[in-house]
Structure formats: structure tokens, C-alpha cells
PDB file of C-alpha atoms in Angstrom:
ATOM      1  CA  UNK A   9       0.000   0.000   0.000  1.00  0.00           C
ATOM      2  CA  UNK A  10       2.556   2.572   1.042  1.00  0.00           C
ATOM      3  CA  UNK A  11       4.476   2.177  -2.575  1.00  0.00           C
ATOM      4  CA  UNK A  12       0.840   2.542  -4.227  1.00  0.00           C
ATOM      5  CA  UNK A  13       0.065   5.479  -2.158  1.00  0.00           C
ATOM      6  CA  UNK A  14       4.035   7.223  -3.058  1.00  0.00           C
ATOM      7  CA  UNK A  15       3.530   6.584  -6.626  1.00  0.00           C
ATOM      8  CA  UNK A  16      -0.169   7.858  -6.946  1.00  0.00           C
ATOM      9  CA  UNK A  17       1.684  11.112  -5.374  1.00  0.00           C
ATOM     10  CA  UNK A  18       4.793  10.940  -7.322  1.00  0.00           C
ATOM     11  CA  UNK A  19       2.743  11.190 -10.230  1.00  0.00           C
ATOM     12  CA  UNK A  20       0.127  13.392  -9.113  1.00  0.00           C
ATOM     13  CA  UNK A  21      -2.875  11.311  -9.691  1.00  0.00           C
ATOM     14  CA  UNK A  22      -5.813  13.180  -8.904  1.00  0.00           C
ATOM     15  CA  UNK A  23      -8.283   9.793  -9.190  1.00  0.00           C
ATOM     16  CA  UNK A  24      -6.336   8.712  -6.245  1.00  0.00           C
ATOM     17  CA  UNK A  25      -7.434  11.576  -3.542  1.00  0.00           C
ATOM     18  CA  UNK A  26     -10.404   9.230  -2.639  1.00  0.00           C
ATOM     19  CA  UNK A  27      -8.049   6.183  -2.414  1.00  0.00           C
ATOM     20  CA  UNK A  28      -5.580   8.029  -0.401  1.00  0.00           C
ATOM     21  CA  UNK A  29      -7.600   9.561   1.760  1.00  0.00           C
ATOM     22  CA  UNK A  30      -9.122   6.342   3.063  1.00  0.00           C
ATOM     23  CA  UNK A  31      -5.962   4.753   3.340  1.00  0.00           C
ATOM     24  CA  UNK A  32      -4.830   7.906   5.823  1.00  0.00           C
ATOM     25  CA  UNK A  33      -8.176   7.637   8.251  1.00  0.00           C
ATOM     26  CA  UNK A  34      -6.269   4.031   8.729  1.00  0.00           C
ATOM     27  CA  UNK A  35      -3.352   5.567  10.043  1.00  0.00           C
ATOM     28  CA  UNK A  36      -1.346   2.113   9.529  1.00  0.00           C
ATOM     29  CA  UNK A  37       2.504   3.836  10.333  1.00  0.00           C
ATOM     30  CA  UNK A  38       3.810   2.993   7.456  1.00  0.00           C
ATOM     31  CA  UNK A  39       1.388   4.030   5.244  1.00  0.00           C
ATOM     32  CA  UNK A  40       0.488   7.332   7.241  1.00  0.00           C
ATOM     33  CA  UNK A  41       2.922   9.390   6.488  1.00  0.00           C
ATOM     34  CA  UNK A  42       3.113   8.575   3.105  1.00  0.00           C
ATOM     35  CA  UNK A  43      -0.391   9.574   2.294  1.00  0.00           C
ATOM     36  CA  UNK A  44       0.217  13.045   3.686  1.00  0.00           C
ATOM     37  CA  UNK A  45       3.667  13.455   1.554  1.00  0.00           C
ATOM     38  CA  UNK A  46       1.300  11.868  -1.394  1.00  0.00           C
ATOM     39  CA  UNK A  47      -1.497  14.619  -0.971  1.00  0.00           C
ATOM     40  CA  UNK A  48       0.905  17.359  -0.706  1.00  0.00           C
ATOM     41  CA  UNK A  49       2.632  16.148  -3.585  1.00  0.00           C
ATOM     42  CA  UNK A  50      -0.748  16.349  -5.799  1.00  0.00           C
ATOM     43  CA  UNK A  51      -1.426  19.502  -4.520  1.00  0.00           C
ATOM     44  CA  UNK A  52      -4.552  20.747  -6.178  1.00  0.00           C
ATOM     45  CA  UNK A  53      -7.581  22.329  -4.456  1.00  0.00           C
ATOM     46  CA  UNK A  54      -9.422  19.045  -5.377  1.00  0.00           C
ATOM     47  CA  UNK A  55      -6.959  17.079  -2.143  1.00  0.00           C
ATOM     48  CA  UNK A  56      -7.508  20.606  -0.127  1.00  0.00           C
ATOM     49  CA  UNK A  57     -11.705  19.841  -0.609  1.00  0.00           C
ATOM     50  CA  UNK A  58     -11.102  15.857   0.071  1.00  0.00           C
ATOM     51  CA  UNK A  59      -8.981  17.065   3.438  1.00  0.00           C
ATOM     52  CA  UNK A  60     -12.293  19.075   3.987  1.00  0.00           C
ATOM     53  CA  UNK A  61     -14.887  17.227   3.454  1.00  0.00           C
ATOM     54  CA  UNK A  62     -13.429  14.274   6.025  1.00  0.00           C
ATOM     55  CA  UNK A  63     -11.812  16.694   8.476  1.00  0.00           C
ATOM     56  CA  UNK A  64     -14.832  16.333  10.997  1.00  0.00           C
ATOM     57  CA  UNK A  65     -15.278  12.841  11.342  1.00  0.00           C
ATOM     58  CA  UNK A  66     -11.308  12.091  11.400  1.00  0.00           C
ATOM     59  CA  UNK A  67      -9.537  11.419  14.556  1.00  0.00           C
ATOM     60  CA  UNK A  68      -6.331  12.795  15.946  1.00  0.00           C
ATOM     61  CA  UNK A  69      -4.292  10.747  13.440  1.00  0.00           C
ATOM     62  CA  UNK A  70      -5.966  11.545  10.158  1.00  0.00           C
ATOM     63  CA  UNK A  71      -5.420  15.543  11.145  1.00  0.00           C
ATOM     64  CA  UNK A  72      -2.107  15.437  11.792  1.00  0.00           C
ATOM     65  CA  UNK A  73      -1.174  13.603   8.275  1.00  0.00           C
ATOM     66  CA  UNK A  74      -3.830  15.919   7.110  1.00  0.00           C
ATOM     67  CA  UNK A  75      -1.576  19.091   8.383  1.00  0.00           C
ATOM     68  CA  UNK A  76       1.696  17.834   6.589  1.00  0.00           C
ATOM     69  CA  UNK A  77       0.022  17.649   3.304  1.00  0.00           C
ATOM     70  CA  UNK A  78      -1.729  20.859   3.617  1.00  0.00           C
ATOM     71  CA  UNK A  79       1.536  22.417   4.317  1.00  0.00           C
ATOM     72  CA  UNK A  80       2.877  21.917   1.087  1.00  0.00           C
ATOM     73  CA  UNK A  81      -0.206  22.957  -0.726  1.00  0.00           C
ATOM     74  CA  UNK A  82       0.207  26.629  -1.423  1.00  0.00           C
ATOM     75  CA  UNK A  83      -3.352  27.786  -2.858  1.00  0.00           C
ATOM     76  CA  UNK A  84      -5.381  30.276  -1.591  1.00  0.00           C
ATOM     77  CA  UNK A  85      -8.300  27.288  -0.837  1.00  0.00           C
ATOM     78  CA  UNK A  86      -5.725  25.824   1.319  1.00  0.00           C
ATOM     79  CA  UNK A  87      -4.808  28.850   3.352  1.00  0.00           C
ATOM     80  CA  UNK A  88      -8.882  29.426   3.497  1.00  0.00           C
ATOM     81  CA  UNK A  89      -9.272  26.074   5.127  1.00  0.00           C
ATOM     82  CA  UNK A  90      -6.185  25.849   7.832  1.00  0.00           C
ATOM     83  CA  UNK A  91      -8.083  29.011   8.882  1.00  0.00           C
ATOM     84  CA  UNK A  92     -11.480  27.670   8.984  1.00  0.00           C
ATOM     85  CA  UNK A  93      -9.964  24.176  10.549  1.00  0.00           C
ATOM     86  CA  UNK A  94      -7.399  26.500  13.433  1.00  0.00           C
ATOM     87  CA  UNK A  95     -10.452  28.392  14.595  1.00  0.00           C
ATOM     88  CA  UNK A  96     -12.704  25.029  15.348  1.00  0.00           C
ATOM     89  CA  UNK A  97     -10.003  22.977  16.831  1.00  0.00           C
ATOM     90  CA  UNK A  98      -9.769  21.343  20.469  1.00  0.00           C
ATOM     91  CA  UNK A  99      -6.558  18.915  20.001  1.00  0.00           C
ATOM     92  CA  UNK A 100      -3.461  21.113  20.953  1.00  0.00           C
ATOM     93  CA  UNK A 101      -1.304  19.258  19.284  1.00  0.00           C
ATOM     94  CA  UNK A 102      -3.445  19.516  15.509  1.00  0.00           C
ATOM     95  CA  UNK A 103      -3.693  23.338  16.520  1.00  0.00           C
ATOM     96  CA  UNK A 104       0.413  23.611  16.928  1.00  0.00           C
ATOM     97  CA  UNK A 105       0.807  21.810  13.510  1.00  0.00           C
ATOM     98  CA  UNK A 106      -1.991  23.877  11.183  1.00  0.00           C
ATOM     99  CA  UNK A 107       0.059  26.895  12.723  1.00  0.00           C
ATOM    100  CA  UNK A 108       2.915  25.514  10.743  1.00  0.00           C
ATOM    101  CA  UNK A 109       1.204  24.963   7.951  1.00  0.00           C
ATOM    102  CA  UNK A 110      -0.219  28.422   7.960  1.00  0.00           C
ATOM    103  CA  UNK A 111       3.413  29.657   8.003  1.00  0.00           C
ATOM    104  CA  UNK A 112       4.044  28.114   5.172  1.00  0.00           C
ATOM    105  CA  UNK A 113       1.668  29.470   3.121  1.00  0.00           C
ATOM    106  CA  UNK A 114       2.487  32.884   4.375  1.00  0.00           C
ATOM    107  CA  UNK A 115      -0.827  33.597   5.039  1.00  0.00           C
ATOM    108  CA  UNK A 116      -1.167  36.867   7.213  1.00  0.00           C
ATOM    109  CA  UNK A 117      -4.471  36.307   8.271  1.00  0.00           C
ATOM    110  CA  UNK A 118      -2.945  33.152  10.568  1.00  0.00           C
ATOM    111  CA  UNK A 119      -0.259  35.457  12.170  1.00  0.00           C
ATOM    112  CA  UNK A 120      -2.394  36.831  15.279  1.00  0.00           C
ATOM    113  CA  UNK A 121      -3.981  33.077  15.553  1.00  0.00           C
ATOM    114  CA  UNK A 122      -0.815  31.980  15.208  1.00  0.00           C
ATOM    115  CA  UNK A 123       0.593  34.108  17.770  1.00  0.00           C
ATOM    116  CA  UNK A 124      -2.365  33.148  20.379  1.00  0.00           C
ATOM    117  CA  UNK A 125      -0.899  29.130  20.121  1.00  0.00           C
ATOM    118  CA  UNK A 126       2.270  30.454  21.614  1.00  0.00           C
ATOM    119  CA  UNK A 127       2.207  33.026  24.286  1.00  0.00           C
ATOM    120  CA  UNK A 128       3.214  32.954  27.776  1.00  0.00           C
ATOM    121  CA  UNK A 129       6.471  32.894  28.986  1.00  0.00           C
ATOM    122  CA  UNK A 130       9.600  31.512  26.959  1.00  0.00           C
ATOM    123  CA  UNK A 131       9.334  28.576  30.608  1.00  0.00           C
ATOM    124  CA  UNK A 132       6.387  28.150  30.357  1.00  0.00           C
ATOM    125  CA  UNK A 133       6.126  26.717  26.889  1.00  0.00           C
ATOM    126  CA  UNK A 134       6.860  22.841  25.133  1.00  0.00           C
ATOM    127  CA  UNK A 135       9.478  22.500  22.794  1.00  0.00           C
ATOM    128  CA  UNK A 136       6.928  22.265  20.039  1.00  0.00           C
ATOM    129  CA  UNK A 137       5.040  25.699  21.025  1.00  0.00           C
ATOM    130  CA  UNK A 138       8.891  27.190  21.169  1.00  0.00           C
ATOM    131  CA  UNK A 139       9.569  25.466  17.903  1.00  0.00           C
ATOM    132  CA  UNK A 140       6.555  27.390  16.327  1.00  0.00           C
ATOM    133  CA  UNK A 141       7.516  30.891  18.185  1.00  0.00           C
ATOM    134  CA  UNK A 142      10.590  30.935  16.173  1.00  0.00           C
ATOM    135  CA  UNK A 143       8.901  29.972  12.769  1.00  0.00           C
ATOM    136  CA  UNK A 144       6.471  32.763  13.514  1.00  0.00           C
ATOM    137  CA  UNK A 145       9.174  35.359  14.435  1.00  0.00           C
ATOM    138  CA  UNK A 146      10.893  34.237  11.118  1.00  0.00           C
ATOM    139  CA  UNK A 147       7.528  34.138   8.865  1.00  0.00           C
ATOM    140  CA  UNK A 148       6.604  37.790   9.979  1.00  0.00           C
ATOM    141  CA  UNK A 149      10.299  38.936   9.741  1.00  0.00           C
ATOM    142  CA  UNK A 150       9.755  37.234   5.723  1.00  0.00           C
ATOM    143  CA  UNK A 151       6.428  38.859   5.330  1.00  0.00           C
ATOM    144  CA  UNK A 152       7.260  42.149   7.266  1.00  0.00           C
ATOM    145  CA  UNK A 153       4.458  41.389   9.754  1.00  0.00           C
ATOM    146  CA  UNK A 154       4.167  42.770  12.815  1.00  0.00           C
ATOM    147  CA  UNK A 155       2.341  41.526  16.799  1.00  0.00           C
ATOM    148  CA  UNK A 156       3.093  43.093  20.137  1.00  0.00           C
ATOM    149  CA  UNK A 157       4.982  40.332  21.018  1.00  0.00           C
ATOM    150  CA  UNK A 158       7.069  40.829  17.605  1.00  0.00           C
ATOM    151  CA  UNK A 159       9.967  42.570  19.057  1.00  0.00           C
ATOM    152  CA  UNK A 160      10.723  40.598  22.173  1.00  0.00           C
ATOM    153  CA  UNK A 161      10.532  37.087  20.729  1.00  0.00           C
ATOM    154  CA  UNK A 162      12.357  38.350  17.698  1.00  0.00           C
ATOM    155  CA  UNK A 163      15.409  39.309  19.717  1.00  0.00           C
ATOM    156  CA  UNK A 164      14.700  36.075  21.748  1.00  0.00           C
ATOM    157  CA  UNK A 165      14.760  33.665  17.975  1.00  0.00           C
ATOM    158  CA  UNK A 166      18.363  35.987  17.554  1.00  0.00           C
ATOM    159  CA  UNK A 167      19.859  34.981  20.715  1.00  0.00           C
ATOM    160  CA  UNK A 168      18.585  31.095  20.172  1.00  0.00           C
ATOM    161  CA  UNK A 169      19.570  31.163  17.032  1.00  0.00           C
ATOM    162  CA  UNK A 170      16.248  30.419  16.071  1.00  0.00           C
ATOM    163  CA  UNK A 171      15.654  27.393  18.580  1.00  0.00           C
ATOM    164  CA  UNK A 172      18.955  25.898  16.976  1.00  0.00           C
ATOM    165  CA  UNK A 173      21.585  26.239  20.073  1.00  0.00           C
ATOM    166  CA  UNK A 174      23.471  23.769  18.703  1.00  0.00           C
ATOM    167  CA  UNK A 175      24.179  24.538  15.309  1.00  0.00           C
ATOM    168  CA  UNK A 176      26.725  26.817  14.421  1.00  0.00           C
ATOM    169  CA  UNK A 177      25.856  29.905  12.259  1.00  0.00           C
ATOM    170  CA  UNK A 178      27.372  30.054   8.879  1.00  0.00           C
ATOM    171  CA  UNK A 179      27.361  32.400   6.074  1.00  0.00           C
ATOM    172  CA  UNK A 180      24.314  31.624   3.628  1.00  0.00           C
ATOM    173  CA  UNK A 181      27.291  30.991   0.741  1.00  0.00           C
ATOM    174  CA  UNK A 182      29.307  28.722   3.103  1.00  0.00           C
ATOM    175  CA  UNK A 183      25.645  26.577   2.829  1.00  0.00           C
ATOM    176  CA  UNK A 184      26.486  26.076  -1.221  1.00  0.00           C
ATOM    177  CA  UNK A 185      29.613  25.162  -1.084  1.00  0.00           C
ATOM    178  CA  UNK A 186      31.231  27.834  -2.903  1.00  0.00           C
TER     179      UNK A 186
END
């Protein structure tokens, strides 16, 4: 199944949304992930409407493979729906990971809802909620986007080097090998 389900996404079969989708509300491991990366990979408003139309009755599982795929689908139906789908959603965890995909779309409507997932003190947060305050300080440095918090967490991402202690800054060229 999981080599169907990469190949149906590899070649961007549309007529396999349906098929993938059910596979995904199985949420076998090694087929899970693979249906998100295959969804993403097709890409067309047509998988954002499938994600849709099932979001409601799927469990924990099926939203979070749901979150990866929309992620990499960069339409303005996509941005619509991590919207609609951020402001109805209980599960903490699905909330931290449409915030992601919301920053990558760029979508400035998700910035202040974004923003509202992680506030509080830098202590008081999970490594995931940190992990997002640094790709939100980043995606509104990008987009030029401003939230009273911008400042402060901005010098904070600086000092952490994004969340990345560990890794030692480089030049952008030294990253090409040139």
C-alpha cells in the first residue's frame, strides 16, 4: 500500500485523492505518512476539498497527516481552510501543527492566531510551542508582519539562534559550497 500510495503522489494522480484519503483515516505507520507526503505532492484544491470534506469525522491521526500535506499545498483554498480548521479545533497538538502549515503558506491572516498558540512565557512553553515561536518570528520577519509580542521574541529567535543552540551559524554561501 505505502508504494501505491508514493507513486499515486509521485505522479500526481488526482483519481487517487479518494483512495488516499481512506488509506490515511487508517493511520497504519507505514502508510500514514506517506499519504500526507502523497497529498501534498498532488497539490490541487481538489486534495484541499477531500482534506475538507473528512476533516470532521477524522480522529487525531488523520489531522495530523492531514496538516503535513496541507503544508505543502500553497493555494489560496488551502490557506482558506487551515483558517477555517485552526479556529474550530480542540486537540493542541493539531492546533500547533496547522500553525505551521499556515506559516508556510504565508498567510497573514494566521499570524495573530498563530501568535495566540504560543504566548506565555519563553518557561512556560513545550518544545513544540517554542519550535513554532521561532517559525512565527521568522515568517513575519519574511512577510514584514508585525504583533506586540514581535519585538521581544524576535530578539529572543536571535539569541537562540532560532531554537537551533546547537548549530553553528554560517554564512548563507558557506551553505552552497562555494
Amino acid at each position: 500500500d505505502s508504494y501505491i500510495v508514493r507513486l499515486a503522489g509521485l505522479m500526481r494522480v488526482d483519481a487517487a485523492i479518494p483512495y488516499i484519503i481512506e488509506r490515511s483515516h487508517l493511520a497504519e505507520d507505514d502508510v500514514a505518512d506517506e499519504c500526507g507526503d502523497a497529498l501534498g505532492r498532488i497539490g490541487t484544491d481538489a486534495v484541499v476539498e477531500a482534506i475538507a470534506s473528512d476533516w470532521e469525522c477524522g480522529d487525531f491521526h488523520f489531522r495530523n497527516i492531514m496538516c503535513s500535506a496541507l503544508e505543502k499545498i500553497h493555494t489560496d483554498r488551502c490557506a482558506k481552510a487551515c483558517l477555517e480548521f485552526l479556529c474550530d479545533e480542540q486537540d493542541g497538538e493539531v492546533q500547533l501543527e496547522l500553525g505551521h502549515a499556515l506559516l508556510a503558506l504565508f498567510e497573514f491572516d494566521g499570524i495573530e492566531l498563530v501568535q495566540q498558540l504560543v504566548e506565555g512565557d519563553d518557561d512556560d512553553l513545550h518544545p513544540e510551542e517554542r519550535d513554532l515561536r521561532s517559525r512565527l518570528v521568522a515568517s513575519a520577519t519574511i512577510m514584514d508582519a508585525t504583533f506586540p509580542e514581535y519585538e521581544e521574541w524576535h530578539q529572543e529567535a536571535v539569541r537562540t539562534n532560532y531554537g537551533r543552540f546547537d548549530y553553528e551559524r554560517k554564512r548563507i554561501v558557506e551553505n552552497f559550497g562555494a
